[in-house]
Amino acid sequence: MTPIPHEIYRFRLEFLEPGYLPAFKGSTLRGAFGHSLRRVVCALRSQDCPTCLVRESCTYQRVFETRVDPSQGPRRGVDVAPHPYVLVPPAEERREYGPGDGLECRLLLLGPALGALPYLVYAFQELGRSGLGARRTPLALRRVEGFGAEGWGAVYDDGRLRVPRVEAPPPEAPALDERVPVRLVTPLRVKERGGFLRALDFRSLMLAVLRRAAHLGRYYGDGSEPPIRELLDRAQAVETARSELRWHDWERYSNRQQTAMQLGGLVGEVEFRGDLRPFAPWLAWAERFHVGKATSFGLGRVECTGGWGGDG
């Protein structure tokens, strides 16, 4: 497996007033983060991104409106690269918060988002000042930690940026038994044959993982393809021992499209049985990079090897 260079940061905020947030906070955090980042880096506020003269050097454009690099070759009908980040919201479904309560989220950065930490810290400071949720509840950014070879370490606290960037080590492949439970923490949206899967076998899961690995590797790695056919042939022999999956509908409002959008997906737990050793590195990879569609909101988060990417 060819590693994809990436950085991982954990942002810790504190509520300054009583607040109310939805149970799933991925869309709320991503929207507020995007608006804040654009405000703090936009040089030509009267211009739209596609016509902006400085878009090629703009941090917001690189992170949220990532364009295809012409050197990567033409792709039919494709001019936007995959989002170079994964936002991981808190897993808790808590809705009400009081002054002093904490809120934590993680950002995984890839490709053109690498090295953008100072801008992102500033954007989260502004996010806190502008407020979060329908009530625009103010928060304060207290601490940011980066995940490196020695684990988590502070990169920002006491109002000071200590380290401008931290490169994350690749996920560690665990030793798997003949059975592995896979927990779908946030809705998994996997499309096959024109529709979203309402059930999940091991081959379909691995196809989704390998597709995403190939897609990210093409743009943000060295372009090498994983051995998709070989692994899928072996995945056919892995059986479903137990399935407690269900479809969960989740609705978000798109400010860009001015409409409510349904983003349902599979959640719950499924257990697979068979020779799982060849798939251990890919399952660890999936934990860290997420799987399926809408990963930038935090969807497609899976747990299957004993912790998030091996770092707890």
PDB file of C-alpha atoms in Angstrom:
ATOM      1  CA  MET A   1       0.000   0.000   0.000  1.00  0.00           C
ATOM      2  CA  THR A   2       1.400   3.373  -1.040  1.00  0.00           C
ATOM      3  CA  PRO A   3       0.926   5.919   1.794  1.00  0.00           C
ATOM      4  CA  ILE A   4      -0.848   9.202   1.136  1.00  0.00           C
ATOM      5  CA  PRO A   5       0.825  12.141   2.940  1.00  0.00           C
ATOM      6  CA  HIS A   6      -1.631  13.650   5.399  1.00  0.00           C
ATOM      7  CA  GLU A   7      -1.957  15.658   8.593  1.00  0.00           C
ATOM      8  CA  ILE A   8      -4.460  15.178  11.428  1.00  0.00           C
ATOM      9  CA  TYR A   9      -5.494  17.845  13.927  1.00  0.00           C
ATOM     10  CA  ARG A  10      -7.874  17.869  16.870  1.00  0.00           C
ATOM     11  CA  PHE A  11      -9.631  21.174  17.624  1.00  0.00           C
ATOM     12  CA  ARG A  12     -11.004  21.749  21.109  1.00  0.00           C
ATOM     13  CA  LEU A  13     -13.525  24.532  21.618  1.00  0.00           C
ATOM     14  CA  GLU A  14     -15.411  25.739  24.690  1.00  0.00           C
ATOM     15  CA  PHE A  15     -18.930  27.147  24.833  1.00  0.00           C
ATOM     16  CA  LEU A  16     -19.102  30.649  26.281  1.00  0.00           C
ATOM     17  CA  GLU A  17     -22.913  30.712  26.500  1.00  0.00           C
ATOM     18  CA  PRO A  18     -25.701  28.104  26.534  1.00  0.00           C
ATOM     19  CA  GLY A  19     -26.001  26.531  23.085  1.00  0.00           C
ATOM     20  CA  TYR A  20     -28.033  24.073  21.047  1.00  0.00           C
ATOM     21  CA  LEU A  21     -26.663  21.925  18.196  1.00  0.00           C
ATOM     22  CA  PRO A  22     -28.108  19.111  16.088  1.00  0.00           C
ATOM     23  CA  ALA A  23     -27.420  15.500  17.031  1.00  0.00           C
ATOM     24  CA  PHE A  24     -25.113  15.068  14.035  1.00  0.00           C
ATOM     25  CA  LYS A  25     -22.826  18.082  13.926  1.00  0.00           C
ATOM     26  CA  GLY A  26     -20.825  17.399  10.781  1.00  0.00           C
ATOM     27  CA  SER A  27     -22.787  19.654   8.447  1.00  0.00           C
ATOM     28  CA  THR A  28     -23.014  22.476  11.020  1.00  0.00           C
ATOM     29  CA  LEU A  29     -19.267  22.416  11.682  1.00  0.00           C
ATOM     30  CA  ARG A  30     -18.299  22.105   8.029  1.00  0.00           C
ATOM     31  CA  GLY A  31     -20.551  24.980   6.980  1.00  0.00           C
ATOM     32  CA  ALA A  32     -19.322  27.289   9.746  1.00  0.00           C
ATOM     33  CA  PHE A  33     -15.708  26.306   9.087  1.00  0.00           C
ATOM     34  CA  GLY A  34     -16.039  26.990   5.351  1.00  0.00           C
ATOM     35  CA  HIS A  35     -17.637  30.404   5.860  1.00  0.00           C
ATOM     36  CA  SER A  36     -15.017  31.376   8.435  1.00  0.00           C
ATOM     37  CA  LEU A  37     -12.102  30.241   6.282  1.00  0.00           C
ATOM     38  CA  ARG A  38     -13.380  32.219   3.319  1.00  0.00           C
ATOM     39  CA  ARG A  39     -13.786  35.336   5.444  1.00  0.00           C
ATOM     40  CA  VAL A  40     -10.267  35.189   6.850  1.00  0.00           C
ATOM     41  CA  VAL A  41      -8.407  34.452   3.591  1.00  0.00           C
ATOM     42  CA  CYS A  42     -10.490  36.072   0.842  1.00  0.00           C
ATOM     43  CA  ALA A  43      -8.558  38.884  -0.817  1.00  0.00           C
ATOM     44  CA  LEU A  44     -11.182  39.956  -3.371  1.00  0.00           C
ATOM     45  CA  ARG A  45     -14.496  39.731  -1.575  1.00  0.00           C
ATOM     46  CA  SER A  46     -16.487  41.110  -4.496  1.00  0.00           C
ATOM     47  CA  GLN A  47     -15.385  38.247  -6.771  1.00  0.00           C
ATOM     48  CA  ASP A  48     -16.848  34.784  -7.084  1.00  0.00           C
ATOM     49  CA  CYS A  49     -14.297  31.973  -6.740  1.00  0.00           C
ATOM     50  CA  PRO A  50     -14.426  30.809 -10.407  1.00  0.00           C
ATOM     51  CA  THR A  51     -13.590  34.319 -11.680  1.00  0.00           C
ATOM     52  CA  CYS A  52     -11.228  35.402  -8.903  1.00  0.00           C
ATOM     53  CA  LEU A  53      -7.788  36.512 -10.104  1.00  0.00           C
ATOM     54  CA  VAL A  54      -5.964  34.976  -7.103  1.00  0.00           C
ATOM     55  CA  ARG A  55      -7.893  31.711  -6.873  1.00  0.00           C
ATOM     56  CA  GLU A  56      -4.842  29.563  -7.675  1.00  0.00           C
ATOM     57  CA  SER A  57      -3.052  30.748  -4.518  1.00  0.00           C
ATOM     58  CA  CYS A  58      -6.132  31.012  -2.278  1.00  0.00           C
ATOM     59  CA  THR A  59      -6.275  28.686   0.734  1.00  0.00           C
ATOM     60  CA  TYR A  60     -10.070  28.578   0.644  1.00  0.00           C
ATOM     61  CA  GLN A  61     -10.041  27.595  -3.021  1.00  0.00           C
ATOM     62  CA  ARG A  62      -7.442  24.882  -2.413  1.00  0.00           C
ATOM     63  CA  VAL A  63      -9.393  23.386   0.494  1.00  0.00           C
ATOM     64  CA  PHE A  64     -13.054  23.835  -0.483  1.00  0.00           C
ATOM     65  CA  GLU A  65     -13.050  24.302  -4.273  1.00  0.00           C
ATOM     66  CA  THR A  66     -10.109  22.089  -5.198  1.00  0.00           C
ATOM     67  CA  ARG A  67      -9.565  22.024  -8.958  1.00  0.00           C
ATOM     68  CA  VAL A  68      -8.150  19.180 -10.991  1.00  0.00           C
ATOM     69  CA  ASP A  69      -4.433  19.493 -11.688  1.00  0.00           C
ATOM     70  CA  PRO A  70      -4.030  19.434 -15.511  1.00  0.00           C
ATOM     71  CA  SER A  71      -0.892  17.305 -15.085  1.00  0.00           C
ATOM     72  CA  GLN A  72      -3.073  14.468 -13.787  1.00  0.00           C
ATOM     73  CA  GLY A  73      -4.675  14.101 -17.177  1.00  0.00           C
ATOM     74  CA  PRO A  74      -8.202  14.776 -18.429  1.00  0.00           C
ATOM     75  CA  ARG A  75     -11.174  13.163 -16.738  1.00  0.00           C
ATOM     76  CA  ARG A  76     -14.433  13.200 -18.643  1.00  0.00           C
ATOM     77  CA  GLY A  77     -16.755  15.782 -17.129  1.00  0.00           C
ATOM     78  CA  VAL A  78     -14.517  16.202 -14.061  1.00  0.00           C
ATOM     79  CA  ASP A  79     -12.885  19.500 -13.171  1.00  0.00           C
ATOM     80  CA  VAL A  80     -13.065  19.272  -9.362  1.00  0.00           C
ATOM     81  CA  ALA A  81     -10.761  17.012  -7.360  1.00  0.00           C
ATOM     82  CA  PRO A  82     -11.930  15.127  -4.243  1.00  0.00           C
ATOM     83  CA  HIS A  83     -12.091  17.243  -1.112  1.00  0.00           C
ATOM     84  CA  PRO A  84      -8.582  17.294   0.407  1.00  0.00           C
ATOM     85  CA  TYR A  85      -9.897  16.963   3.947  1.00  0.00           C
ATOM     86  CA  VAL A  86     -12.134  14.874   6.187  1.00  0.00           C
ATOM     87  CA  LEU A  87     -13.959  16.626   9.000  1.00  0.00           C
ATOM     88  CA  VAL A  88     -14.682  14.256  11.900  1.00  0.00           C
ATOM     89  CA  PRO A  89     -17.392  15.676  14.179  1.00  0.00           C
ATOM     90  CA  PRO A  90     -17.878  14.511  17.771  1.00  0.00           C
ATOM     91  CA  ALA A  91     -19.573  11.115  17.953  1.00  0.00           C
ATOM     92  CA  GLU A  92     -21.890  12.213  20.775  1.00  0.00           C
ATOM     93  CA  GLU A  93     -25.497  13.071  19.879  1.00  0.00           C
ATOM     94  CA  ARG A  94     -25.788  15.630  22.659  1.00  0.00           C
ATOM     95  CA  ARG A  95     -27.858  18.687  21.719  1.00  0.00           C
ATOM     96  CA  GLU A  96     -27.733  21.107  24.652  1.00  0.00           C
ATOM     97  CA  TYR A  97     -24.537  22.685  25.979  1.00  0.00           C
ATOM     98  CA  GLY A  98     -23.765  25.073  28.803  1.00  0.00           C
ATOM     99  CA  PRO A  99     -20.995  27.623  29.391  1.00  0.00           C
ATOM    100  CA  GLY A 100     -17.699  25.808  29.900  1.00  0.00           C
ATOM    101  CA  ASP A 101     -18.767  22.669  28.018  1.00  0.00           C
ATOM    102  CA  GLY A 102     -16.339  21.433  25.413  1.00  0.00           C
ATOM    103  CA  LEU A 103     -16.756  20.550  21.749  1.00  0.00           C
ATOM    104  CA  GLU A 104     -14.129  18.609  19.815  1.00  0.00           C
ATOM    105  CA  CYS A 105     -13.672  17.813  16.137  1.00  0.00           C
ATOM    106  CA  ARG A 106     -10.841  16.525  13.974  1.00  0.00           C
ATOM    107  CA  LEU A 107      -9.561  17.510  10.554  1.00  0.00           C
ATOM    108  CA  LEU A 108      -7.586  15.216   8.295  1.00  0.00           C
ATOM    109  CA  LEU A 109      -5.766  17.168   5.575  1.00  0.00           C
ATOM    110  CA  LEU A 110      -4.477  15.966   2.203  1.00  0.00           C
ATOM    111  CA  GLY A 111      -2.786  17.354  -0.886  1.00  0.00           C
ATOM    112  CA  PRO A 112      -3.347  21.104  -1.309  1.00  0.00           C
ATOM    113  CA  ALA A 113      -4.627  21.407   2.285  1.00  0.00           C
ATOM    114  CA  LEU A 114      -1.279  20.295   3.722  1.00  0.00           C
ATOM    115  CA  GLY A 115       0.518  23.098   5.534  1.00  0.00           C
ATOM    116  CA  ALA A 116      -2.652  25.180   5.938  1.00  0.00           C
ATOM    117  CA  LEU A 117      -2.819  24.822   9.735  1.00  0.00           C
ATOM    118  CA  PRO A 118      -2.204  28.526  10.598  1.00  0.00           C
ATOM    119  CA  TYR A 119      -5.135  29.544   8.371  1.00  0.00           C
ATOM    120  CA  LEU A 120      -7.322  26.800   9.817  1.00  0.00           C
ATOM    121  CA  VAL A 121      -6.571  27.824  13.399  1.00  0.00           C
ATOM    122  CA  TYR A 122      -7.497  31.407  12.522  1.00  0.00           C
ATOM    123  CA  ALA A 123     -10.682  30.163  10.819  1.00  0.00           C
ATOM    124  CA  PHE A 124     -11.711  28.211  13.931  1.00  0.00           C
ATOM    125  CA  GLN A 125     -11.044  31.283  16.073  1.00  0.00           C
ATOM    126  CA  GLU A 126     -13.393  33.247  13.814  1.00  0.00           C
ATOM    127  CA  LEU A 127     -15.905  30.385  13.829  1.00  0.00           C
ATOM    128  CA  GLY A 128     -16.032  30.698  17.612  1.00  0.00           C
ATOM    129  CA  ARG A 129     -16.431  34.451  17.528  1.00  0.00           C
ATOM    130  CA  SER A 130     -19.214  34.278  14.914  1.00  0.00           C
ATOM    131  CA  GLY A 131     -21.025  31.561  16.820  1.00  0.00           C
ATOM    132  CA  LEU A 132     -22.227  28.074  16.036  1.00  0.00           C
ATOM    133  CA  GLY A 133     -25.708  26.721  15.403  1.00  0.00           C
ATOM    134  CA  ALA A 134     -29.005  28.489  14.818  1.00  0.00           C
ATOM    135  CA  ARG A 135     -28.517  30.610  17.944  1.00  0.00           C
ATOM    136  CA  ARG A 136     -24.982  31.632  16.892  1.00  0.00           C
ATOM    137  CA  THR A 137     -23.612  30.573  20.252  1.00  0.00           C
ATOM    138  CA  PRO A 138     -20.078  31.921  20.781  1.00  0.00           C
ATOM    139  CA  LEU A 139     -17.200  29.566  21.544  1.00  0.00           C
ATOM    140  CA  ALA A 140     -13.500  29.945  22.244  1.00  0.00           C
ATOM    141  CA  LEU A 141     -10.787  27.867  20.614  1.00  0.00           C
ATOM    142  CA  ARG A 142      -8.759  26.557  23.551  1.00  0.00           C
ATOM    143  CA  ARG A 143      -6.363  24.031  22.071  1.00  0.00           C
ATOM    144  CA  VAL A 144      -5.314  22.282  18.877  1.00  0.00           C
ATOM    145  CA  GLU A 145      -3.376  19.025  18.845  1.00  0.00           C
ATOM    146  CA  GLY A 146      -1.601  17.295  15.985  1.00  0.00           C
ATOM    147  CA  PHE A 147      -1.192  13.544  15.557  1.00  0.00           C
ATOM    148  CA  GLY A 148       2.409  12.573  14.805  1.00  0.00           C
ATOM    149  CA  ALA A 149       4.812   9.688  15.270  1.00  0.00           C
ATOM    150  CA  GLU A 150       4.718  10.157  19.065  1.00  0.00           C
ATOM    151  CA  GLY A 151       0.931  10.441  19.263  1.00  0.00           C
ATOM    152  CA  TRP A 152      -1.046  13.587  20.020  1.00  0.00           C
ATOM    153  CA  GLY A 153       0.793  16.798  20.910  1.00  0.00           C
ATOM    154  CA  ALA A 154      -0.216  20.439  21.292  1.00  0.00           C
ATOM    155  CA  VAL A 155       0.318  22.649  18.239  1.00  0.00           C
ATOM    156  CA  TYR A 156      -1.774  25.579  19.511  1.00  0.00           C
ATOM    157  CA  ASP A 157      -2.704  26.668  23.036  1.00  0.00           C
ATOM    158  CA  ASP A 158      -2.668  29.798  25.180  1.00  0.00           C
ATOM    159  CA  GLY A 159      -3.406  31.809  22.035  1.00  0.00           C
ATOM    160  CA  ARG A 160      -0.093  30.800  20.463  1.00  0.00           C
ATOM    161  CA  LEU A 161       0.726  28.574  17.497  1.00  0.00           C
ATOM    162  CA  ARG A 162       3.550  26.312  18.630  1.00  0.00           C
ATOM    163  CA  VAL A 163       4.072  24.070  15.573  1.00  0.00           C
ATOM    164  CA  PRO A 164       2.984  25.063  12.042  1.00  0.00           C
ATOM    165  CA  ARG A 165       2.377  21.479  10.862  1.00  0.00           C
ATOM    166  CA  VAL A 166       2.674  17.829  11.913  1.00  0.00           C
ATOM    167  CA  GLU A 167       2.907  14.937   9.455  1.00  0.00           C
ATOM    168  CA  ALA A 168       0.818  11.941  10.508  1.00  0.00           C
ATOM    169  CA  PRO A 169       2.267   8.428  10.368  1.00  0.00           C
ATOM    170  CA  PRO A 170       0.466   5.872   8.185  1.00  0.00           C
ATOM    171  CA  PRO A 171      -2.233   3.796   9.895  1.00  0.00           C
ATOM    172  CA  GLU A 172      -0.954   0.563  11.417  1.00  0.00           C
ATOM    173  CA  ALA A 173      -2.385  -2.716  10.151  1.00  0.00           C
ATOM    174  CA  PRO A 174      -3.585  -4.850  13.070  1.00  0.00           C
ATOM    175  CA  ALA A 175      -3.463  -8.619  13.374  1.00  0.00           C
ATOM    176  CA  LEU A 176      -6.997  -9.795  12.629  1.00  0.00           C
ATOM    177  CA  ASP A 177      -8.719 -12.993  13.731  1.00  0.00           C
ATOM    178  CA  GLU A 178     -11.043 -14.925  11.451  1.00  0.00           C
ATOM    179  CA  ARG A 179     -13.907 -12.652  12.502  1.00  0.00           C
ATOM    180  CA  VAL A 180     -14.026  -8.876  12.565  1.00  0.00           C
ATOM    181  CA  PRO A 181     -16.915  -6.599  13.595  1.00  0.00           C
ATOM    182  CA  VAL A 182     -17.261  -3.447  11.499  1.00  0.00           C
ATOM    183  CA  ARG A 183     -19.140  -0.568  13.074  1.00  0.00           C
ATOM    184  CA  LEU A 184     -20.581   2.114  10.815  1.00  0.00           C
ATOM    185  CA  VAL A 185     -20.420   5.105  13.149  1.00  0.00           C
ATOM    186  CA  THR A 186     -21.839   7.667  10.715  1.00  0.00           C
ATOM    187  CA  PRO A 187     -24.044   6.970   7.673  1.00  0.00           C
ATOM    188  CA  LEU A 188     -22.230   5.035   4.951  1.00  0.00           C
ATOM    189  CA  ARG A 189     -23.345   6.087   1.479  1.00  0.00           C
ATOM    190  CA  VAL A 190     -22.072   3.612  -1.101  1.00  0.00           C
ATOM    191  CA  LYS A 191     -23.479   3.769  -4.610  1.00  0.00           C
ATOM    192  CA  GLU A 192     -23.591   0.730  -6.883  1.00  0.00           C
ATOM    193  CA  ARG A 193     -25.565   0.240 -10.098  1.00  0.00           C
ATOM    194  CA  GLY A 194     -27.268   3.621  -9.807  1.00  0.00           C
ATOM    195  CA  GLY A 195     -28.524   3.286  -6.240  1.00  0.00           C
ATOM    196  CA  PHE A 196     -27.294   3.381  -2.656  1.00  0.00           C
ATOM    197  CA  LEU A 197     -26.675   0.057  -0.944  1.00  0.00           C
ATOM    198  CA  ARG A 198     -29.238  -0.895   1.698  1.00  0.00           C
ATOM    199  CA  ALA A 199     -27.233  -3.973   2.753  1.00  0.00           C
ATOM    200  CA  LEU A 200     -23.492  -4.539   2.915  1.00  0.00           C
ATOM    201  CA  ASP A 201     -21.434  -7.626   2.189  1.00  0.00           C
ATOM    202  CA  PHE A 202     -17.655  -7.730   2.508  1.00  0.00           C
ATOM    203  CA  ARG A 203     -16.961  -7.447  -1.201  1.00  0.00           C
ATOM    204  CA  SER A 204     -19.091  -4.284  -1.467  1.00  0.00           C
ATOM    205  CA  LEU A 205     -17.332  -2.771   1.542  1.00  0.00           C
ATOM    206  CA  MET A 206     -13.895  -3.510   0.101  1.00  0.00           C
ATOM    207  CA  LEU A 207     -14.906  -2.185  -3.316  1.00  0.00           C
ATOM    208  CA  ALA A 208     -15.896   1.124  -1.662  1.00  0.00           C
ATOM    209  CA  VAL A 209     -12.623   1.238   0.308  1.00  0.00           C
ATOM    210  CA  LEU A 210     -10.456   0.465  -2.735  1.00  0.00           C
ATOM    211  CA  ARG A 211     -12.290   2.949  -4.931  1.00  0.00           C
ATOM    212  CA  ARG A 212     -11.688   5.734  -2.432  1.00  0.00           C
ATOM    213  CA  ALA A 213      -8.057   4.703  -1.951  1.00  0.00           C
ATOM    214  CA  ALA A 214      -7.496   4.758  -5.720  1.00  0.00           C
ATOM    215  CA  HIS A 215      -9.292   8.102  -6.062  1.00  0.00           C
ATOM    216  CA  LEU A 216      -7.318   9.831  -3.313  1.00  0.00           C
ATOM    217  CA  GLY A 217      -4.083   8.182  -4.433  1.00  0.00           C
ATOM    218  CA  ARG A 218      -4.559   9.473  -7.982  1.00  0.00           C
ATOM    219  CA  TYR A 219      -4.756  13.080  -6.832  1.00  0.00           C
ATOM    220  CA  TYR A 220      -2.859  13.178  -3.544  1.00  0.00           C
ATOM    221  CA  GLY A 221      -0.568  10.138  -3.631  1.00  0.00           C
ATOM    222  CA  ASP A 222       1.826   8.804  -6.253  1.00  0.00           C
ATOM    223  CA  GLY A 223      -0.980   7.676  -8.560  1.00  0.00           C
ATOM    224  CA  SER A 224      -0.416   3.956  -8.089  1.00  0.00           C
ATOM    225  CA  GLU A 225      -3.516   1.746  -8.156  1.00  0.00           C
ATOM    226  CA  PRO A 226      -4.307  -0.791  -5.434  1.00  0.00           C
ATOM    227  CA  PRO A 227      -4.664  -4.447  -6.570  1.00  0.00           C
ATOM    228  CA  ILE A 228      -8.427  -4.089  -6.818  1.00  0.00           C
ATOM    229  CA  ARG A 229      -9.272  -7.207  -8.829  1.00  0.00           C
ATOM    230  CA  GLU A 230      -7.082  -9.504  -6.745  1.00  0.00           C
ATOM    231  CA  LEU A 231      -8.474  -8.237  -3.442  1.00  0.00           C
ATOM    232  CA  LEU A 232     -12.091  -8.350  -4.627  1.00  0.00           C
ATOM    233  CA  ASP A 233     -11.658 -11.952  -5.753  1.00  0.00           C
ATOM    234  CA  ARG A 234     -10.429 -12.847  -2.259  1.00  0.00           C
ATOM    235  CA  ALA A 235     -13.176 -10.772  -0.629  1.00  0.00           C
ATOM    236  CA  GLN A 236     -15.797 -12.978  -2.284  1.00  0.00           C
ATOM    237  CA  ALA A 237     -14.860 -15.767   0.140  1.00  0.00           C
ATOM    238  CA  VAL A 238     -15.466 -13.645   3.272  1.00  0.00           C
ATOM    239  CA  GLU A 239     -18.928 -14.297   4.708  1.00  0.00           C
ATOM    240  CA  THR A 240     -21.303 -12.140   6.711  1.00  0.00           C
ATOM    241  CA  ALA A 241     -21.582 -13.741  10.145  1.00  0.00           C
ATOM    242  CA  ARG A 242     -23.959 -11.182  11.617  1.00  0.00           C
ATOM    243  CA  SER A 243     -25.591  -7.979  10.423  1.00  0.00           C
ATOM    244  CA  GLU A 244     -27.330  -5.344  12.523  1.00  0.00           C
ATOM    245  CA  LEU A 245     -27.303  -2.590   9.936  1.00  0.00           C
ATOM    246  CA  ARG A 246     -30.126  -0.173   9.271  1.00  0.00           C
ATOM    247  CA  TRP A 247     -30.752   2.735   6.965  1.00  0.00           C
ATOM    248  CA  HIS A 248     -30.598   6.103   8.697  1.00  0.00           C
ATOM    249  CA  ASP A 249     -31.957   9.208   6.946  1.00  0.00           C
ATOM    250  CA  TRP A 250     -30.176  12.434   7.705  1.00  0.00           C
ATOM    251  CA  GLU A 251     -31.228  15.822   6.321  1.00  0.00           C
ATOM    252  CA  ARG A 252     -29.070  18.881   5.857  1.00  0.00           C
ATOM    253  CA  TYR A 253     -29.789  22.293   4.400  1.00  0.00           C
ATOM    254  CA  SER A 254     -27.570  23.403   1.522  1.00  0.00           C
ATOM    255  CA  ASN A 255     -26.992  27.161   1.519  1.00  0.00           C
ATOM    256  CA  ARG A 256     -25.470  26.898  -1.943  1.00  0.00           C
ATOM    257  CA  GLN A 257     -28.489  25.135  -3.453  1.00  0.00           C
ATOM    258  CA  GLN A 258     -31.007  26.754  -1.096  1.00  0.00           C
ATOM    259  CA  THR A 259     -32.741  23.459  -0.429  1.00  0.00           C
ATOM    260  CA  ALA A 260     -32.905  20.603   2.069  1.00  0.00           C
ATOM    261  CA  MET A 261     -30.950  17.508   1.059  1.00  0.00           C
ATOM    262  CA  GLN A 262     -31.380  13.895   2.175  1.00  0.00           C
ATOM    263  CA  LEU A 263     -28.086  12.169   2.991  1.00  0.00           C
ATOM    264  CA  GLY A 264     -29.166   8.824   4.344  1.00  0.00           C
ATOM    265  CA  GLY A 265     -26.868   5.847   4.742  1.00  0.00           C
ATOM    266  CA  LEU A 266     -26.181   2.605   6.572  1.00  0.00           C
ATOM    267  CA  VAL A 267     -25.354   2.645  10.293  1.00  0.00           C
ATOM    268  CA  GLY A 268     -24.941  -0.101  12.863  1.00  0.00           C
ATOM    269  CA  GLU A 269     -22.651  -3.113  13.035  1.00  0.00           C
ATOM    270  CA  VAL A 270     -21.868  -6.021  10.749  1.00  0.00           C
ATOM    271  CA  GLU A 271     -19.508  -8.911  11.474  1.00  0.00           C
ATOM    272  CA  PHE A 272     -17.504 -10.695   8.782  1.00  0.00           C
ATOM    273  CA  ARG A 273     -15.907 -14.142   8.910  1.00  0.00           C
ATOM    274  CA  GLY A 274     -13.102 -15.589   6.789  1.00  0.00           C
ATOM    275  CA  ASP A 275      -9.463 -15.013   5.843  1.00  0.00           C
ATOM    276  CA  LEU A 276      -9.205 -11.334   6.736  1.00  0.00           C
ATOM    277  CA  ARG A 277      -5.417 -11.020   6.878  1.00  0.00           C
ATOM    278  CA  PRO A 278      -4.970  -9.490   3.379  1.00  0.00           C
ATOM    279  CA  PHE A 279      -7.515  -6.799   4.228  1.00  0.00           C
ATOM    280  CA  ALA A 280      -6.100  -5.599   7.559  1.00  0.00           C
ATOM    281  CA  PRO A 281      -4.145  -2.646   6.046  1.00  0.00           C
ATOM    282  CA  TRP A 282      -7.172  -1.539   4.040  1.00  0.00           C
ATOM    283  CA  LEU A 283      -9.556  -1.690   6.988  1.00  0.00           C
ATOM    284  CA  ALA A 284      -7.143   0.409   9.060  1.00  0.00           C
ATOM    285  CA  TRP A 285      -6.885   2.810   6.109  1.00  0.00           C
ATOM    286  CA  ALA A 286     -10.682   3.041   5.898  1.00  0.00           C
ATOM    287  CA  GLU A 287     -10.931   3.962   9.582  1.00  0.00           C
ATOM    288  CA  ARG A 288      -8.710   6.957   9.042  1.00  0.00           C
ATOM    289  CA  PHE A 289      -9.835   8.220   5.617  1.00  0.00           C
ATOM    290  CA  HIS A 290     -13.550   7.247   5.782  1.00  0.00           C
ATOM    291  CA  VAL A 291     -15.495   5.498   3.013  1.00  0.00           C
ATOM    292  CA  GLY A 292     -18.214   6.372   0.516  1.00  0.00           C
ATOM    293  CA  LYS A 293     -19.754   9.749  -0.222  1.00  0.00           C
ATOM    294  CA  ALA A 294     -19.920  12.991   1.820  1.00  0.00           C
ATOM    295  CA  THR A 295     -16.774  12.212   3.828  1.00  0.00           C
ATOM    296  CA  SER A 296     -16.082  15.942   4.137  1.00  0.00           C
ATOM    297  CA  PHE A 297     -19.088  16.098   6.533  1.00  0.00           C
ATOM    298  CA  GLY A 298     -17.787  13.136   8.505  1.00  0.00           C
ATOM    299  CA  LEU A 299     -19.974  10.500   6.848  1.00  0.00           C
ATOM    300  CA  GLY A 300     -18.601   7.035   6.157  1.00  0.00           C
ATOM    301  CA  ARG A 301     -16.733   6.735   9.455  1.00  0.00           C
ATOM    302  CA  VAL A 302     -16.017   3.092  10.247  1.00  0.00           C
ATOM    303  CA  GLU A 303     -14.438   1.350  13.239  1.00  0.00           C
ATOM    304  CA  CYS A 304     -13.129  -2.155  12.799  1.00  0.00           C
ATOM    305  CA  THR A 305      -9.557  -2.569  14.056  1.00  0.00           C
ATOM    306  CA  GLY A 306      -9.811  -1.361  17.634  1.00  0.00           C
ATOM    307  CA  GLY A 307      -9.604   2.399  17.400  1.00  0.00           C
ATOM    308  CA  TRP A 308      -9.574   5.337  15.034  1.00  0.00           C
ATOM    309  CA  GLY A 309      -6.700   4.594  12.684  1.00  0.00           C
ATOM    310  CA  GLY A 310      -4.871   2.801  15.490  1.00  0.00           C
ATOM    311  CA  ASP A 311      -4.361   5.949  17.603  1.00  0.00           C
ATOM    312  CA  GLY A 312      -7.279   5.516  20.001  1.00  0.00           C
TER     313      GLY A 312
END
